[in-house]
Short mmCIF file of C-alpha atoms in Angstrom, two decimals:
data_model
loop_
_atom_site.label_atom_id
_atom_site.label_comp_id
_atom_site.label_asym_id
_atom_site.label_seq_id
_atom_site.Cartn_x
_atom_site.Cartn_y
_atom_site.Cartn_z
CA LEU A 1 -27.86 3.42 7.75
CA ARG A 2 -26.27 -0.21 8.15
CA SER A 3 -23.37 -1.16 5.92
CA LEU A 4 -22.57 -4.86 4.41
CA VAL A 5 -19.62 -5.89 2.89
CA LEU A 6 -20.52 -8.49 -0.11
CA GLY A 7 -18.45 -10.39 -2.77
CA ILE A 8 -14.63 -10.14 -1.60
CA SER A 9 -12.60 -11.91 -4.59
CA ARG A 10 -9.07 -11.37 -2.72
CA PRO A 11 -8.07 -10.11 0.66
CA GLY A 12 -7.30 -6.40 0.07
CA ASN A 13 -8.20 -6.23 -3.54
CA TYR A 14 -11.82 -5.17 -4.22
CA PHE A 15 -14.72 -4.66 -1.86
CA LEU A 16 -18.17 -3.27 -2.45
CA GLN A 17 -20.31 -1.72 0.59
CA LEU A 18 -23.75 -1.91 0.20
CA ASN A 19 -25.30 0.52 2.54
CA ILE A 20 -28.72 -0.94 3.80
CA CYS A 21 -31.72 1.43 3.78
CA LYS A 22 -34.51 1.04 6.28
CA THR A 23 -37.01 2.75 3.70
CA ARG A 24 -38.51 1.11 0.27
CA GLN A 25 -40.34 3.95 -0.92
CA PHE A 26 -38.89 3.34 -4.60
CA ILE A 27 -41.39 0.77 -4.68
CA ALA A 28 -44.71 2.77 -4.16
CA GLY A 29 -47.50 0.91 -2.48
CA ALA A 30 -46.10 -2.78 -2.90
CA LYS A 31 -47.17 -4.97 0.13
CA THR A 32 -43.98 -7.14 0.83
CA PRO A 33 -42.92 -8.93 3.61
CA SER A 34 -39.92 -7.22 5.53
CA TYR A 35 -37.24 -8.64 8.01
CA SER A 36 -34.19 -7.07 9.58
CA TYR A 37 -31.81 -9.58 7.96
CA VAL A 38 -32.53 -11.39 4.71
CA VAL A 39 -30.18 -14.42 4.46
CA ILE A 40 -30.03 -15.97 1.02
CA GLY A 41 -28.84 -19.57 1.05
CA ALA A 42 -29.35 -22.47 3.78
CA GLY A 43 -25.88 -23.84 3.57
CA SER A 44 -22.96 -24.47 5.83
CA ALA A 45 -22.87 -20.55 6.61
CA GLY A 46 -26.63 -19.56 6.30
CA CYS A 47 -27.48 -22.19 8.79
CA VAL A 48 -25.02 -20.55 11.57
CA LEU A 49 -26.40 -17.12 10.59
CA ALA A 50 -30.05 -18.25 10.96
CA ASN A 51 -29.21 -19.38 14.50
CA ARG A 52 -26.93 -16.72 15.58
CA LEU A 53 -28.96 -13.69 14.31
CA THR A 54 -32.12 -15.03 15.80
CA GLU A 55 -30.55 -15.49 19.48
CA ASP A 56 -31.85 -11.60 19.60
CA ALA A 57 -35.58 -11.65 19.87
CA GLN A 58 -35.52 -8.13 18.87
CA GLU A 59 -34.42 -9.12 15.23
CA SER A 60 -36.12 -10.90 12.61
CA VAL A 61 -34.43 -12.90 9.99
CA CYS A 62 -35.83 -14.54 6.59
CA LEU A 63 -34.01 -17.62 5.29
CA LEU A 64 -34.30 -18.57 1.74
CA GLU A 65 -33.11 -21.56 0.04
CA ALA A 66 -33.16 -23.00 -3.38
CA GLY A 67 -33.43 -26.76 -2.78
CA PRO A 68 -35.27 -28.68 -0.20
CA LYS A 69 -35.17 -29.44 3.61
CA ASP A 70 -32.70 -31.82 4.70
CA LYS A 71 -35.68 -34.50 5.92
CA TRP A 72 -38.70 -35.57 4.54
CA LEU A 73 -41.49 -35.51 6.96
CA GLY A 74 -39.09 -34.61 9.68
CA SER A 75 -37.30 -37.92 9.51
CA SER A 76 -33.97 -39.08 9.17
CA ARG A 77 -34.71 -42.39 8.12
CA LEU A 78 -36.92 -41.21 5.47
CA SER A 79 -33.95 -38.97 3.95
CA TRP A 80 -31.35 -41.81 4.48
CA LYS A 81 -29.35 -40.54 1.44
CA ILE A 82 -28.58 -37.62 3.44
CA HIS A 83 -28.05 -38.63 7.17
CA MET A 84 -26.61 -42.15 6.39
CA PRO A 85 -22.92 -41.77 6.25
CA ALA A 86 -22.32 -45.11 4.17
CA ALA A 87 -24.62 -43.71 1.82
CA LEU A 88 -22.41 -40.68 1.05
CA THR A 89 -21.81 -41.13 -2.74
CA TYR A 90 -25.46 -41.48 -3.49
CA ASN A 91 -25.96 -37.76 -3.42
CA LEU A 92 -22.97 -37.24 -5.68
CA CYS A 93 -24.84 -38.93 -8.66
CA ASP A 94 -27.82 -36.90 -8.96
CA ASP A 95 -29.16 -33.57 -8.61
CA LYS A 96 -32.06 -33.96 -5.94
CA TYR A 97 -30.00 -32.22 -3.43
CA ASN A 98 -27.07 -31.13 -5.69
CA TRP A 99 -26.42 -28.29 -8.03
CA PHE A 100 -24.65 -30.97 -10.03
CA TYR A 101 -22.20 -28.38 -11.39
CA HIS A 102 -19.39 -29.31 -14.39
CA THR A 103 -17.01 -26.88 -15.26
CA LEU A 104 -16.58 -25.68 -18.94
CA PRO A 105 -13.58 -27.59 -20.78
CA GLN A 106 -10.31 -26.79 -19.25
CA ALA A 107 -7.68 -26.05 -21.90
CA GLN A 108 -4.77 -26.75 -19.06
CA MET A 109 -6.06 -30.17 -18.49
CA ASP A 110 -6.46 -31.53 -21.67
CA ASN A 111 -9.96 -29.73 -22.15
CA ARG A 112 -11.49 -32.13 -19.65
CA VAL A 113 -14.68 -31.24 -18.19
CA LEU A 114 -14.66 -31.54 -14.18
CA TYR A 115 -17.45 -32.39 -12.22
CA TRP A 116 -18.22 -29.83 -9.23
CA PRO A 117 -20.84 -31.17 -6.48
CA ARG A 118 -22.26 -28.60 -4.21
CA GLY A 119 -25.20 -28.89 -1.86
CA ARG A 120 -28.61 -27.61 -2.61
CA VAL A 121 -30.35 -28.64 0.71
CA TRP A 122 -30.63 -27.40 4.20
CA GLY A 123 -26.85 -27.77 5.48
CA GLY A 124 -25.71 -27.04 1.47
CA SER A 125 -22.59 -29.10 0.99
CA SER A 126 -22.27 -30.00 4.69
CA SER A 127 -25.44 -32.40 3.75
CA LEU A 128 -23.35 -34.06 0.90
CA ASN A 129 -19.37 -33.89 2.11
CA ALA A 130 -17.54 -36.61 3.23
CA MET A 131 -18.09 -35.44 6.91
CA VAL A 132 -14.59 -35.23 7.57
CA TYR A 133 -13.69 -32.39 10.02
CA ILE A 134 -10.48 -30.81 9.48
CA ARG A 135 -9.39 -27.14 10.58
CA GLY A 136 -6.87 -25.21 8.14
CA HIS A 137 -3.18 -25.26 9.38
CA ALA A 138 -2.21 -22.56 12.16
CA GLU A 139 0.23 -21.43 9.52
CA ASP A 140 -2.59 -20.88 6.83
CA TYR A 141 -4.25 -18.39 9.25
CA ASN A 142 -1.34 -16.74 10.38
CA ARG A 143 -0.57 -15.98 6.41
CA TRP A 144 -3.63 -14.43 6.30
CA GLN A 145 -2.98 -12.15 9.03
CA ARG A 146 0.28 -10.99 7.46
CA GLU A 147 -1.16 -10.34 4.01
CA GLY A 148 -3.80 -7.90 5.49
CA ALA A 149 -6.69 -9.98 6.99
CA GLU A 150 -6.56 -8.44 10.55
CA GLY A 151 -8.17 -10.76 13.32
CA TRP A 152 -8.24 -13.93 10.98
CA ASP A 153 -4.76 -15.27 12.62
CA TYR A 154 -4.94 -18.88 14.31
CA GLU A 155 -4.87 -17.24 17.89
CA HIS A 156 -7.98 -15.43 17.18
CA CYS A 157 -9.98 -17.75 15.10
CA LEU A 158 -9.36 -20.80 17.66
CA PRO A 159 -12.00 -19.48 20.33
CA TYR A 160 -14.82 -19.49 17.59
CA PHE A 161 -13.29 -23.20 16.34
CA ARG A 162 -13.78 -24.24 20.13
CA LYS A 163 -17.12 -22.58 20.39
CA ALA A 164 -18.44 -24.34 17.67
CA GLN A 165 -17.65 -27.54 18.34
CA CYS A 166 -19.07 -30.65 20.73
CA HIS A 167 -16.16 -33.27 20.66
CA GLU A 168 -16.89 -36.68 22.17
CA LEU A 169 -13.45 -36.80 23.65
CA GLY A 170 -14.00 -33.61 25.42
CA GLU A 171 -12.95 -30.18 26.02
CA ASN A 172 -9.28 -29.24 25.83
CA ARG A 173 -7.20 -26.17 24.68
CA TYR A 174 -7.96 -26.81 20.97
CA ARG A 175 -11.19 -28.83 21.23
CA GLY A 176 -14.77 -27.57 22.56
CA GLY A 177 -16.67 -29.38 24.66
CA SER A 178 -20.31 -28.08 24.43
CA GLY A 179 -20.88 -26.49 20.93
CA PRO A 180 -23.68 -27.30 18.58
CA LEU A 181 -21.16 -29.02 16.00
CA HIS A 182 -20.81 -32.84 17.11
CA VAL A 183 -17.39 -34.28 16.16
CA SER A 184 -16.34 -38.03 16.68
CA ARG A 185 -13.08 -39.53 15.94
CA GLY A 186 -13.15 -41.58 12.85
CA LYS A 187 -11.21 -44.54 14.42
CA THR A 188 -11.26 -47.95 13.23
CA ASN A 189 -9.69 -51.71 13.73
CA HIS A 190 -9.54 -52.10 9.90
CA PRO A 191 -6.55 -53.53 8.92
CA LEU A 192 -5.89 -51.16 5.75
CA HIS A 193 -6.05 -48.28 8.09
CA LYS A 194 -3.67 -49.54 10.68
CA ALA A 195 -1.38 -50.56 7.76
CA PHE A 196 -1.54 -47.07 6.23
CA ILE A 197 -0.96 -45.33 9.29
CA GLU A 198 2.22 -47.69 10.16
CA ALA A 199 3.36 -46.78 6.58
CA GLY A 200 3.48 -43.31 7.26
CA GLN A 201 5.37 -43.42 10.35
CA GLN A 202 7.63 -45.88 8.50
CA ALA A 203 8.16 -43.08 5.94
CA GLY A 204 9.42 -40.59 8.80
CA TYR A 205 5.92 -38.81 9.45
CA PRO A 206 5.30 -38.48 12.93
CA PHE A 207 2.00 -39.96 14.47
CA THR A 208 -0.23 -37.13 15.73
CA ASP A 209 -3.16 -37.46 17.89
CA ASP A 210 -5.29 -34.52 17.14
CA MET A 211 -5.32 -33.68 13.48
CA ASN A 212 -6.91 -30.60 14.59
CA GLY A 213 -4.60 -30.12 17.93
CA TYR A 214 -1.11 -28.92 18.64
CA GLN A 215 0.70 -31.22 16.28
CA GLN A 216 -1.24 -30.93 13.00
CA GLU A 217 1.66 -32.57 10.71
CA GLY A 218 1.91 -36.23 10.66
CA VAL A 219 -0.31 -39.10 10.33
CA GLY A 220 -3.31 -40.05 12.45
CA TRP A 221 -7.07 -40.54 12.63
CA MET A 222 -9.68 -37.92 11.22
CA ASP A 223 -12.34 -36.34 13.09
CA MET A 224 -15.82 -36.67 11.45
CA THR A 225 -19.20 -34.90 11.88
CA VAL A 226 -20.83 -37.89 13.05
CA TYR A 227 -23.19 -37.92 15.88
CA LYS A 228 -24.75 -41.44 17.25
CA GLY A 229 -24.39 -42.81 13.78
CA LYS A 230 -25.91 -40.12 11.40
CA ARG A 231 -24.25 -37.31 9.76
CA TRP A 232 -24.14 -33.92 11.71
CA SER A 233 -24.43 -31.43 9.42
CA SER A 234 -24.82 -27.48 9.80
CA ALA A 235 -28.52 -28.00 9.36
CA SER A 236 -28.54 -30.46 12.09
CA ALA A 237 -26.03 -28.36 14.53
CA TYR A 238 -27.59 -24.92 13.62
CA LEU A 239 -30.89 -24.53 11.97
CA ARG A 240 -33.03 -27.11 13.35
CA PRO A 241 -32.15 -26.07 17.23
CA ALA A 242 -33.68 -22.49 15.76
CA LEU A 243 -36.79 -23.38 13.86
CA GLY A 244 -38.98 -23.02 16.79
CA ARG A 245 -38.09 -19.57 17.42
CA PRO A 246 -41.12 -16.80 16.25
CA ASN A 247 -38.74 -14.56 14.48
CA LEU A 248 -37.34 -17.11 12.13
CA LYS A 249 -38.78 -17.59 8.91
CA THR A 250 -37.84 -19.94 6.15
CA GLU A 251 -38.32 -20.88 2.74
CA VAL A 252 -37.56 -23.91 0.45
CA HIS A 253 -37.31 -24.34 -3.08
CA CYS A 254 -36.77 -20.83 -3.54
CA MET A 255 -34.80 -19.30 -6.41
CA THR A 256 -33.20 -15.78 -5.63
CA THR A 257 -32.63 -14.31 -8.66
CA LYS A 258 -31.88 -10.50 -8.02
CA ILE A 259 -30.51 -8.31 -5.38
CA LEU A 260 -32.85 -5.42 -5.14
CA PHE A 261 -31.07 -2.09 -5.10
CA ASP A 262 -32.12 1.78 -4.04
CA GLY A 263 -29.42 3.35 -5.94
CA LYS A 264 -26.50 1.50 -4.63
CA ARG A 265 -28.41 0.53 -1.49
CA ALA A 266 -29.35 -2.97 -1.05
CA VAL A 267 -32.77 -3.18 0.26
CA GLY A 268 -33.98 -6.73 -0.72
CA VAL A 269 -34.23 -9.56 -2.95
CA GLU A 270 -36.27 -11.06 -5.74
CA TYR A 271 -36.87 -14.55 -6.01
CA VAL A 272 -39.03 -17.49 -7.68
CA LYS A 273 -41.16 -20.09 -5.88
CA ASN A 274 -43.49 -22.11 -7.65
CA GLY A 275 -43.29 -20.18 -10.79
CA GLU A 276 -44.29 -17.10 -8.99
CA LYS A 277 -41.90 -14.08 -8.79
CA LYS A 278 -41.81 -12.62 -5.25
CA ARG A 279 -39.92 -9.91 -3.30
CA VAL A 280 -38.91 -9.53 0.52
CA PHE A 281 -37.12 -6.77 1.99
CA ALA A 282 -34.29 -6.15 4.60
CA ASP A 283 -34.47 -3.30 7.21
CA LYS A 284 -30.83 -4.22 8.10
CA GLU A 285 -28.87 -6.48 5.78
CA VAL A 286 -29.43 -8.43 2.74
CA ILE A 287 -26.67 -11.37 3.56
CA LEU A 288 -25.51 -13.90 0.62
CA SER A 289 -24.16 -17.52 1.85
CA GLY A 290 -25.24 -19.12 -1.42
CA GLY A 291 -21.64 -20.38 -1.78
CA ALA A 292 -18.43 -19.96 -3.93
CA ILE A 293 -20.40 -20.15 -7.15
CA ASN A 294 -23.81 -18.74 -6.09
CA SER A 295 -23.13 -15.79 -4.42
CA PRO A 296 -21.09 -14.03 -7.07
CA GLN A 297 -23.37 -15.34 -9.76
CA LEU A 298 -26.33 -13.39 -7.79
CA LEU A 299 -24.15 -10.39 -7.52
CA MET A 300 -23.24 -10.40 -11.09
CA LEU A 301 -27.44 -10.80 -12.16
CA SER A 302 -27.95 -7.98 -9.79
CA GLY A 303 -25.36 -5.61 -11.59
CA VAL A 304 -22.50 -6.04 -9.36
CA GLY A 305 -19.35 -7.25 -11.31
CA ASN A 306 -17.06 -6.33 -14.56
CA ALA A 307 -19.06 -3.75 -15.97
CA ASP A 308 -18.02 -4.52 -19.43
CA GLU A 309 -19.16 -8.22 -18.84
CA LEU A 310 -22.41 -7.15 -17.58
CA LYS A 311 -23.28 -4.89 -20.61
CA ASP A 312 -22.34 -7.53 -22.87
CA LEU A 313 -25.47 -9.60 -21.31
CA GLY A 314 -27.60 -6.79 -21.39
CA ILE A 315 -27.55 -6.57 -17.23
CA PRO A 316 -27.79 -2.94 -15.80
CA VAL A 317 -24.71 -2.08 -13.90
CA ILE A 318 -24.96 -0.81 -10.24
CA GLN A 319 -21.17 -1.29 -9.57
CA HIS A 320 -18.13 -2.03 -11.36
CA LEU A 321 -16.49 -4.57 -9.48
CA PRO A 322 -14.24 -6.79 -11.56
CA GLY A 323 -12.71 -9.14 -8.93
CA VAL A 324 -16.66 -10.84 -8.49
CA GLY A 325 -16.60 -14.15 -10.46
CA ASN A 326 -12.79 -14.34 -10.85
CA ASN A 327 -10.02 -15.58 -8.90
CA LEU A 328 -11.92 -18.89 -7.66
CA GLN A 329 -9.49 -21.46 -6.39
CA ASP A 330 -10.74 -24.94 -5.26
CA HIS A 331 -8.38 -27.69 -3.99
CA LEU A 332 -7.98 -30.34 -6.59
CA GLU A 333 -8.67 -34.09 -5.41
CA LEU A 334 -6.67 -36.84 -7.20
CA TYR A 335 -7.32 -40.60 -6.85
CA VAL A 336 -4.35 -43.04 -6.95
CA GLN A 337 -6.13 -46.78 -6.87
CA GLN A 338 -3.95 -49.76 -6.19
CA GLN A 339 -5.15 -53.28 -5.91
CA CYS A 340 -5.26 -54.78 -2.62
CA THR A 341 -3.09 -58.01 -2.21
CA GLN A 342 -5.66 -59.53 0.24
CA PRO A 343 -9.25 -59.26 0.32
CA ILE A 344 -10.12 -56.51 3.13
CA THR A 345 -11.20 -53.97 1.05
CA LEU A 346 -14.90 -52.70 1.44
CA TYR A 347 -15.93 -53.60 -2.39
CA LYS A 348 -17.55 -56.56 -0.90
CA ALA A 349 -20.09 -53.97 0.78
CA GLN A 350 -20.92 -52.23 -2.36
CA LYS A 351 -22.65 -55.49 -3.95
CA PRO A 352 -26.46 -54.95 -3.66
CA PHE A 353 -27.30 -57.84 -0.94
CA HIS A 354 -24.55 -56.24 1.35
CA MET A 355 -25.85 -53.06 0.94
CA ILE A 356 -29.24 -54.04 1.67
CA LYS A 357 -27.86 -55.35 4.83
CA ILE A 358 -26.16 -52.52 5.87
CA GLY A 359 -28.92 -50.12 5.06
CA LEU A 360 -31.44 -52.16 7.03
CA GLU A 361 -29.02 -51.95 10.18
CA TRP A 362 -28.82 -48.02 10.22
CA LEU A 363 -32.28 -47.87 9.36
CA THR A 364 -33.18 -49.56 12.86
CA LEU A 365 -30.36 -49.02 14.84
CA PHE A 366 -28.27 -45.89 13.54
CA THR A 367 -25.18 -48.20 13.01
CA GLY A 368 -23.13 -50.69 10.57
CA ASN A 369 -20.64 -49.65 8.13
CA GLN A 370 -19.71 -46.26 7.84
CA ILE A 371 -17.15 -44.04 6.15
CA HIS A 372 -13.93 -44.15 8.04
CA LEU A 373 -10.91 -42.39 6.48
CA ALA A 374 -7.12 -42.54 7.93
CA ASN A 375 -4.99 -39.51 6.95
CA VAL A 376 -1.59 -38.00 6.45
CA PHE A 377 -1.22 -34.55 6.61
CA ILE A 378 1.63 -32.07 5.56
CA HIS A 379 1.69 -28.71 5.78
CA PRO A 380 1.24 -26.77 3.75
CA ASP A 381 0.08 -28.17 0.38
CA VAL A 382 -0.39 -32.15 0.64
CA PHE A 383 -3.36 -33.89 2.15
CA THR A 384 -3.69 -37.41 1.70
CA VAL A 385 -6.54 -39.54 2.40
CA LEU A 386 -6.97 -43.22 2.66
CA SER A 387 -10.17 -44.89 1.67
CA HIS A 388 -10.81 -48.68 1.51
CA TYR A 389 -13.63 -47.98 -1.33
CA ASN A 390 -13.30 -48.20 -5.25
CA TYR A 391 -14.80 -45.27 -6.28
CA ALA A 392 -14.44 -46.38 -10.24
CA LYS A 393 -17.20 -49.23 -9.12
CA LEU A 394 -19.65 -46.65 -7.46
#
């Protein structure tokens, strides 16, 4: 039997070992497909898993995604809301590729409801985000190691960062030069960016040439997951290069509703597509990569979580694991807006005429105005970004 760890809430707190069974005798006579691995969620992690696991021709993978593909008819231009960097905000305002989550009223925040966009498309949130490529500070990973996460210190993580990356400036000790994830330097000649960097230096922060290199503290230019004028998501980097492999099966518009167990052994999943309930089984592992919200939700729907809460909802308990669905933390993003003393922001670019002009240039040449950000990074808890957009006008 193989085993898989699912649903870790805090390092060292709780874990669930789900043994994967190769037999499915508990569903007698069921004619259902079976794969070595079933991966739930074709997001930032799921795309990587689909690629790496199918490198072994002896293994088979079924990748289930609740949303659509990231390209319509295989075209980036027809799916410009995803692939045009300047179209960043479009997908943040509708639910076509976005789960469009909103929190419950937060008592500590004057009962405000917070908007929480998450990707529901091939590439997941890497198909929606601001394309900033920024690693955690080295000390963050070293702290994980000290707190018990063996093998997660910066020295052990760095080779994997480099392996994944193909930086336009080439390979060095901290950058990769031949990986699938294209990364470019988001440097511009915009006067606001230059003024911001100069102000940071005047305030005493050193200039750093590489925010992901030796000196991570300071002010400098951000790296971006943009390649030849297009967003370079996890789907672009990992999933699409693997689509031609005969041992990879992908399904879209599939809402996974339940993990199937034989006792306490996970053997497959149940999902709904086009209103029809279906099942698929795994000979080795069921892997949840649905994100910080959907993965614990699926565990709880399947009977893995706080037993008292599950019983109240009428869900049969498979494993009492109170950490599932708790202890979630996310970084808060606060906007401080300042009126510019000169007409040099990009507010003009948000006017309909200019938006059409920018869009046409990108559709024909994959060039034109893009999202460019300057950055001040101070370890461990402050991350400051300059944007020359007025988001209140979007």
